[in-house]
Amino acid sequence: MSDRVNVAKLPKTSSEIISEAKAALNPSLYVKPLTTNRPFTPRERIFFCHRRTNRPPSAFKLQQVQLQEKKKTSCTKLPALNSKKYSTANNLDFKKEIKRQTQSSSPSTTRRRSNSDVANNANILSRKKMSSLSFPLSIDTLLKNHYEQNVYDHEYMNHENEINEARALCFDIHTDCLWVVSLIETKMKKNFETSEMSSLLNKLAMAIKRENLSVIRDENKKETILKTMFKLVNTSPDDELTVHILLVLLQMQVTGKYLATVCKLIFKISRLDKNDNLFLKTNVLTLFVDILGLATPHEDSESLIYGYGALKFLTMNPDLMERAMNNGCLSLMLLHLKMINLERTERQIMPETINHVLYQLTGTLRNVVNDRKFYVELLSSGGLVTIYRALELFSGDIDVVTNISRILSIMSTDGKCCEALVECWSNVSVLMSIIDKYPGQEEIVVRITYALGNILTNNENARHQLYETHCSMGTFLNLMQLYLEKDLNNISRDVKFNIVEDVLIKVIRVIVNMSIQPEIGAKLVKVADEYHPVHKVKECEQFLDSLLTILRRKSIDENEELVLAALAALNNLSYYADMSKPNCGPFGSRQLDITQVLSLLLTTRNHFCKVEVARVFGNLTRSATVRDYLLETSGLLAVTNCLDSGDIELLVVCCGVLVNMTSDENNREAFKNYNGISKMVNILRSSGERNWTLSSLICQTLWNVCSDSDIFPGDPMAVLDTLVKLTDEEQLFGELLSSNEEKVAEYKQWEDFASVATNLLEWLDELLEGRFDNVEQ
């Protein structure tokens, strides 16, 4: 036998056994964070929710779009030509008429005409001349008239030259914008095919891209194109055609109310997910993101309201979101968000439209953060800090707060984001103030508490911050009371997804994960003294009342997650409670109430529930009052029967309970009568090497049952042989310790087992030697 373990000659007291049992248990098995599902968020293309009034309309009439007024100049227009029929007998008469009309105006009011002005007047004067031409025209004639004479007017095209129009469009030559516009207007007067008009629009978009600045700077040309495009929009409601119109408008880099119209058009199309394919087939989204970069929240609020509203819809499609992000959409959104935050800090009163922009922008960000691959950019650019700052500055806008709470809820599932969030908040009071401001808003509360629960899971600093925040526990307890009353009154009976119950789960989880910290857990259940005021004890009592109400009123079959959350809370808190002093402290005074409620759940068929109940009893059975109650109510029998389950997790927690239960002599006899010894021996022989924690608890239980007795109820040789094998260090590990890291970790667990098993092994050895001595005599 190993010399490093002393043989226990005398039976140990109950208090010593309980202390050793608690020390033998792995705290991570008995105090652990609580996990839960992310709050449910419907994926619907909704422009604004209905919690606030005075929101911009989602339906509008594009017919109301008007062209911007031109800047006034000192020049005047030429007088209109009279309706006299001009002779077109020859070109000489034609030129003379133009010259006469030009000279008829006063020199002081005559402006210099551009080539397009002359061409337009020439077209009016050449009706008869053009109509006298023979049709159909050849390609050469068409191009010659357009590029050389510039007198060809689209108004006089008729059905006889449609074939030549199509041939001209197919001809690989750079066409002028206005020439394509003339063809489009001609088609608009007839029943055109969408594909045919789309082809013309694509031709126009390419021409605008090619001419670029000349189109943007030429107000006359720009006005002509815009007038035609808006007329076409009002003529045809077809979404596919509208996308091609947008290609033209976006190439022109429109601003002001034209940009607002573009944003409304894109918004109109994006509302239907069936139109996503139109954006995938074209580069409208790429051009749209670029042109939004020219807008500012203050000066172009209407454009950004509908622009980000459209992006919010489109980013619901993963492929479209990827395309938008690849074109710098995330950086643009964060820039606009910083601009809004800055304006808020500088101005006490802001236009309501800025809030509308922020709502759509944060709604788009909520879709973006649903994809983890954008987290790196978001964190490196300080985006999370900017979002958190917006929550603080716009805490009065319930819709904005809802969106940002969704963002934090999603991002809190990532460990690095949790760390960044804790670093960026000066303290947790911002989140607590949101909860205090909107306690009855389930969608906000459930997400803020979910995010807090995630952050508290692994962040020790956050636990201390939250617990030390003024009235934080009071806030959570008030939430529990509010939503427990709602739930019990069946307010949410008809709701498919019970968000009221989900709030209860998330609030309980915050307290559970906060109690992982030993200092905080001990304070939550501490007895009142000069350093721990009475109201803190009352908070724990109120929490226990709510938990017991849930366990009494809720069914594990219908409300599994809520019941398991309540059990997890009882487990973590009872681990720190001093159960040795009846009627002392929150748990001491309520221990029988808790035991009675849990006893009803001990025989449940739900495996997870049974495990959690056994965990709590592993802590509660440190109290003699609880142990006596379980013996009298067949609770010990129920725990012993769990040894037949074969589930390792359940076996571990049940053996933890039995270690405590067998510290009393009455319980030992009952345990023997329930055939508990043979069950434990079988588990030790079959699962000993696979779980050293379980084997350690079995040996501790067997030691409690047999150490003050002169007999072993069963076959001692079978147990002795098993223990000899399980304590053979050389056979189990040998030279593997120097080369296998996993074996090193296992060896540490084995050492804890060996320290307990050796006591039992020595006792059995002495028992058998004494038996053989009696036989020899």
Coordinates of N, CA and C in Angstrom, one line a residue, residues 211-310:
E211 N -20.2 58.9 -70.8 CA -20.1 60.4 -70.9 C -19.8 61.0 -69.5
N212 N -20.3 60.3 -68.5 CA -20.0 60.7 -67.1 C -20.2 62.2 -66.8
L213 N -19.1 62.9 -66.6 CA -19.3 64.3 -66.1 C -20.1 65.2 -67.1
S214 N -20.0 64.9 -68.4 CA -20.7 65.7 -69.3 C -22.2 65.7 -69.1
V215 N -22.7 64.5 -68.6 CA -24.1 64.4 -68.3 C -24.5 65.0 -67.0
I216 N -23.6 64.8 -66.0 CA -23.8 65.4 -64.7 C -23.8 66.9 -64.7
R217 N -22.9 67.5 -65.5 CA -22.8 69.0 -65.6 C -23.7 69.7 -66.5
D218 N -24.2 69.0 -67.5 CA -25.1 69.5 -68.5 C -26.5 69.5 -68.0
E219 N -27.0 70.6 -67.5 CA -28.3 70.6 -66.9 C -29.5 70.3 -67.8
N220 N -29.3 70.7 -69.1 CA -30.4 70.5 -70.1 C -30.4 69.0 -70.4
K221 N -29.3 68.4 -70.6 CA -29.3 67.0 -70.9 C -29.8 66.2 -69.7
K222 N -29.3 66.6 -68.5 CA -29.7 65.9 -67.3 C -31.2 65.9 -67.1
E223 N -31.8 67.1 -67.3 CA -33.2 67.3 -67.2 C -34.0 66.4 -68.1
T224 N -33.5 66.4 -69.3 CA -34.2 65.6 -70.4 C -34.2 64.1 -70.0
I225 N -33.1 63.6 -69.5 CA -33.0 62.2 -69.1 C -33.9 61.9 -67.9
L226 N -33.9 62.8 -66.9 CA -34.7 62.6 -65.7 C -36.1 62.6 -66.0
K227 N -36.5 63.6 -66.8 CA -38.0 63.7 -67.1 C -38.5 62.4 -67.8
T228 N -37.7 61.9 -68.7 CA -38.1 60.7 -69.4 C -38.1 59.5 -68.4
M229 N -37.1 59.4 -67.5 CA -37.1 58.3 -66.6 C -38.3 58.3 -65.6
F230 N -38.6 59.5 -65.1 CA -39.7 59.6 -64.2 C -41.1 59.3 -64.9
K231 N -41.1 59.8 -66.1 CA -42.3 59.5 -66.9 C -42.5 58.0 -67.1
L232 N -41.4 57.3 -67.4 CA -41.4 55.9 -67.6 C -41.8 55.1 -66.4
V233 N -41.3 55.6 -65.2 CA -41.7 55.0 -63.9 C -43.2 55.0 -63.7
N234 N -43.8 56.2 -64.0 CA -45.2 56.3 -63.8 C -46.0 55.6 -64.9
T235 N -45.4 55.3 -66.0 CA -46.1 54.6 -67.1 C -46.2 53.1 -66.8
S236 N -45.1 52.6 -66.3 CA -45.0 51.1 -66.1 C -44.7 50.8 -64.7
P237 N -45.5 50.0 -64.0 CA -45.2 49.6 -62.6 C -44.4 48.4 -62.5
D238 N -43.9 47.9 -63.6 CA -43.2 46.6 -63.6 C -41.9 46.7 -62.8
D239 N -41.6 45.8 -61.9 CA -40.4 45.9 -61.0 C -39.2 45.7 -61.8
E240 N -39.2 44.8 -62.7 CA -38.0 44.5 -63.5 C -37.6 45.7 -64.3
L241 N -38.6 46.4 -64.9 CA -38.2 47.6 -65.6 C -37.7 48.7 -64.7
T242 N -38.3 48.8 -63.5 CA -37.9 49.8 -62.6 C -36.4 49.6 -62.2
V243 N -36.0 48.4 -62.1 CA -34.6 48.1 -61.8 C -33.7 48.7 -62.8
H244 N -34.0 48.5 -64.1 CA -33.2 49.1 -65.2 C -33.3 50.6 -65.2
I245 N -34.4 51.2 -64.8 CA -34.5 52.6 -64.7 C -33.6 53.1 -63.6
L246 N -33.5 52.3 -62.5 CA -32.6 52.7 -61.4 C -31.1 52.7 -61.9
L247 N -30.8 51.8 -62.8 CA -29.4 51.7 -63.3 C -29.1 53.0 -63.9
V248 N -30.0 53.6 -64.6 CA -29.8 54.9 -65.3 C -29.7 56.0 -64.3
L249 N -30.6 56.1 -63.3 CA -30.6 57.1 -62.4 C -29.3 57.1 -61.5
L250 N -28.9 55.9 -61.1 CA -27.8 55.7 -60.2 C -26.5 56.1 -61.0
Q251 N -26.4 55.8 -62.3 CA -25.2 56.2 -63.0 C -25.1 57.7 -63.1
M252 N -26.2 58.4 -63.0 CA -26.2 59.9 -63.0 C -25.8 60.5 -61.7
Q253 N -25.6 59.7 -60.6 CA -25.2 60.2 -59.3 C -26.2 61.3 -58.9
V254 N -27.4 61.1 -58.9 CA -28.4 62.1 -58.5 C -28.3 62.4 -57.0
T255 N -28.7 63.6 -56.7 CA -28.7 64.0 -55.3 C -30.0 64.7 -55.0
G256 N -30.1 65.2 -53.7 CA -31.3 65.9 -53.3 C -32.6 65.1 -53.4
K257 N -33.7 65.7 -53.9 CA -34.9 64.9 -54.0 C -34.9 63.8 -55.0
Y258 N -34.0 64.0 -56.0 CA -33.9 62.9 -57.0 C -33.3 61.6 -56.3
L259 N -32.3 61.8 -55.4 CA -31.8 60.7 -54.6 C -32.9 60.1 -53.7
A260 N -33.7 60.9 -53.1 CA -34.8 60.4 -52.3 C -35.8 59.6 -53.2
T261 N -36.0 60.0 -54.4 CA -36.9 59.2 -55.3 C -36.3 57.9 -55.6
V262 N -35.0 57.9 -55.9 CA -34.3 56.6 -56.2 C -34.4 55.7 -55.0
C263 N -34.2 56.2 -53.8 CA -34.3 55.4 -52.6 C -35.7 54.8 -52.4
K264 N -36.7 55.6 -52.7 CA -38.0 55.2 -52.6 C -38.3 54.1 -53.6
L265 N -37.8 54.2 -54.8 CA -38.0 53.2 -55.8 C -37.3 51.9 -55.4
I266 N -36.1 51.9 -54.9 CA -35.4 50.7 -54.4 C -36.2 50.1 -53.2
F267 N -36.6 51.0 -52.3 CA -37.4 50.5 -51.2 C -38.7 49.8 -51.7
K268 N -39.3 50.3 -52.6 CA -40.6 49.7 -53.1 C -40.3 48.3 -53.7
I269 N -39.2 48.2 -54.4 CA -38.9 46.9 -55.0 C -38.4 45.9 -54.0
S270 N -37.6 46.4 -53.0 CA -37.0 45.5 -52.0 C -38.0 44.9 -51.0
R271 N -39.2 45.5 -50.9 CA -40.2 45.0 -49.9 C -40.6 43.5 -50.2
L272 N -40.5 43.1 -51.4 CA -40.9 41.7 -51.8 C -39.6 40.9 -52.0
D273 N -39.5 39.8 -51.3 CA -38.3 39.0 -51.4 C -38.2 38.3 -52.7
K274 N -39.3 38.2 -53.5 CA -39.2 37.6 -54.8 C -38.4 38.5 -55.7
N275 N -38.2 39.8 -55.4 CA -37.4 40.7 -56.2 C -36.0 40.7 -55.9
D276 N -35.5 39.9 -54.9 CA -34.1 39.8 -54.6 C -33.3 39.4 -55.8
N277 N -33.9 38.5 -56.6 CA -33.1 38.1 -57.8 C -32.8 39.2 -58.8
L278 N -33.7 40.2 -58.8 CA -33.4 41.4 -59.7 C -32.2 42.1 -59.3
F279 N -31.9 42.2 -58.0 CA -30.7 42.8 -57.5 C -29.5 41.9 -57.7
L280 N -29.7 40.6 -57.6 CA -28.6 39.7 -57.8 C -28.1 39.7 -59.3
K281 N -29.0 39.9 -60.2 CA -28.7 39.9 -61.6 C -28.1 41.2 -62.1
T282 N -28.2 42.3 -61.4 CA -27.7 43.6 -61.8 C -26.7 44.1 -60.8
N283 N -26.1 45.2 -61.1 CA -25.2 45.9 -60.1 C -25.9 47.1 -59.4
V284 N -27.2 47.1 -59.4 CA -28.0 48.2 -58.7 C -27.5 48.4 -57.3
L285 N -27.4 47.3 -56.5 CA -27.0 47.4 -55.1 C -25.6 48.0 -55.0
T286 N -24.7 47.6 -55.8 CA -23.3 48.2 -55.7 C -23.4 49.7 -55.9
L287 N -24.1 50.1 -57.0 CA -24.2 51.6 -57.3 C -25.0 52.3 -56.2
F288 N -26.0 51.6 -55.6 CA -26.8 52.2 -54.6 C -26.0 52.5 -53.3
V289 N -25.1 51.5 -52.9 CA -24.3 51.8 -51.7 C -23.3 52.9 -52.0
D290 N -22.8 53.0 -53.2 CA -21.9 54.1 -53.5 C -22.6 55.5 -53.4
I291 N -23.8 55.5 -53.9 CA -24.5 56.8 -53.9 C -25.0 57.2 -52.6
L292 N -25.2 56.2 -51.7 CA -25.6 56.6 -50.3 C -24.5 57.2 -49.6
G293 N -23.2 56.9 -50.0 CA -22.1 57.5 -49.4 C -22.0 59.0 -49.6
L294 N -22.8 59.6 -50.6 CA -22.8 61.0 -50.8 C -23.8 61.7 -49.9
A295 N -24.6 60.9 -49.2 CA -25.7 61.5 -48.4 C -25.2 61.7 -46.9
T296 N -25.8 62.6 -46.2 CA -25.6 62.8 -44.8 C -26.9 62.8 -44.1
P297 N -26.9 62.3 -42.8 CA -28.2 62.1 -42.1 C -29.0 63.4 -41.9
H298 N -28.3 64.5 -41.8 CA -29.0 65.7 -41.5 C -29.6 66.3 -42.8
E299 N -28.8 66.4 -43.9 CA -29.3 67.0 -45.1 C -30.1 66.1 -46.0
D300 N -29.9 64.8 -45.9 CA -30.6 63.8 -46.8 C -31.3 62.8 -46.0
S301 N -32.0 63.2 -45.0 CA -32.7 62.3 -44.1 C -33.7 61.4 -44.8
E302 N -34.5 62.1 -45.6 CA -35.5 61.3 -46.4 C -34.9 60.2 -47.2
S303 N -33.8 60.6 -47.9 CA -33.1 59.6 -48.7 C -32.6 58.4 -47.9
L304 N -32.0 58.7 -46.7 CA -31.5 57.6 -45.9 C -32.6 56.8 -45.2
I305 N -33.7 57.4 -44.9 CA -34.8 56.7 -44.3 C -35.2 55.5 -45.2
Y306 N -35.5 55.9 -46.5 CA -35.9 54.8 -47.4 C -34.7 54.0 -47.9
G307 N -33.5 54.7 -48.0 CA -32.3 53.9 -48.4 C -32.0 52.8 -47.5
Y308 N -31.9 53.1 -46.2 CA -31.6 52.1 -45.2 C -32.7 51.2 -45.0
G309 N -33.9 51.7 -45.2 CA -35.1 50.8 -45.2 C -35.0 49.7 -46.2
A310 N -34.5 50.1 -47.4 CA -34.3 49.1 -48.5 C -33.2 48.2 -48.1

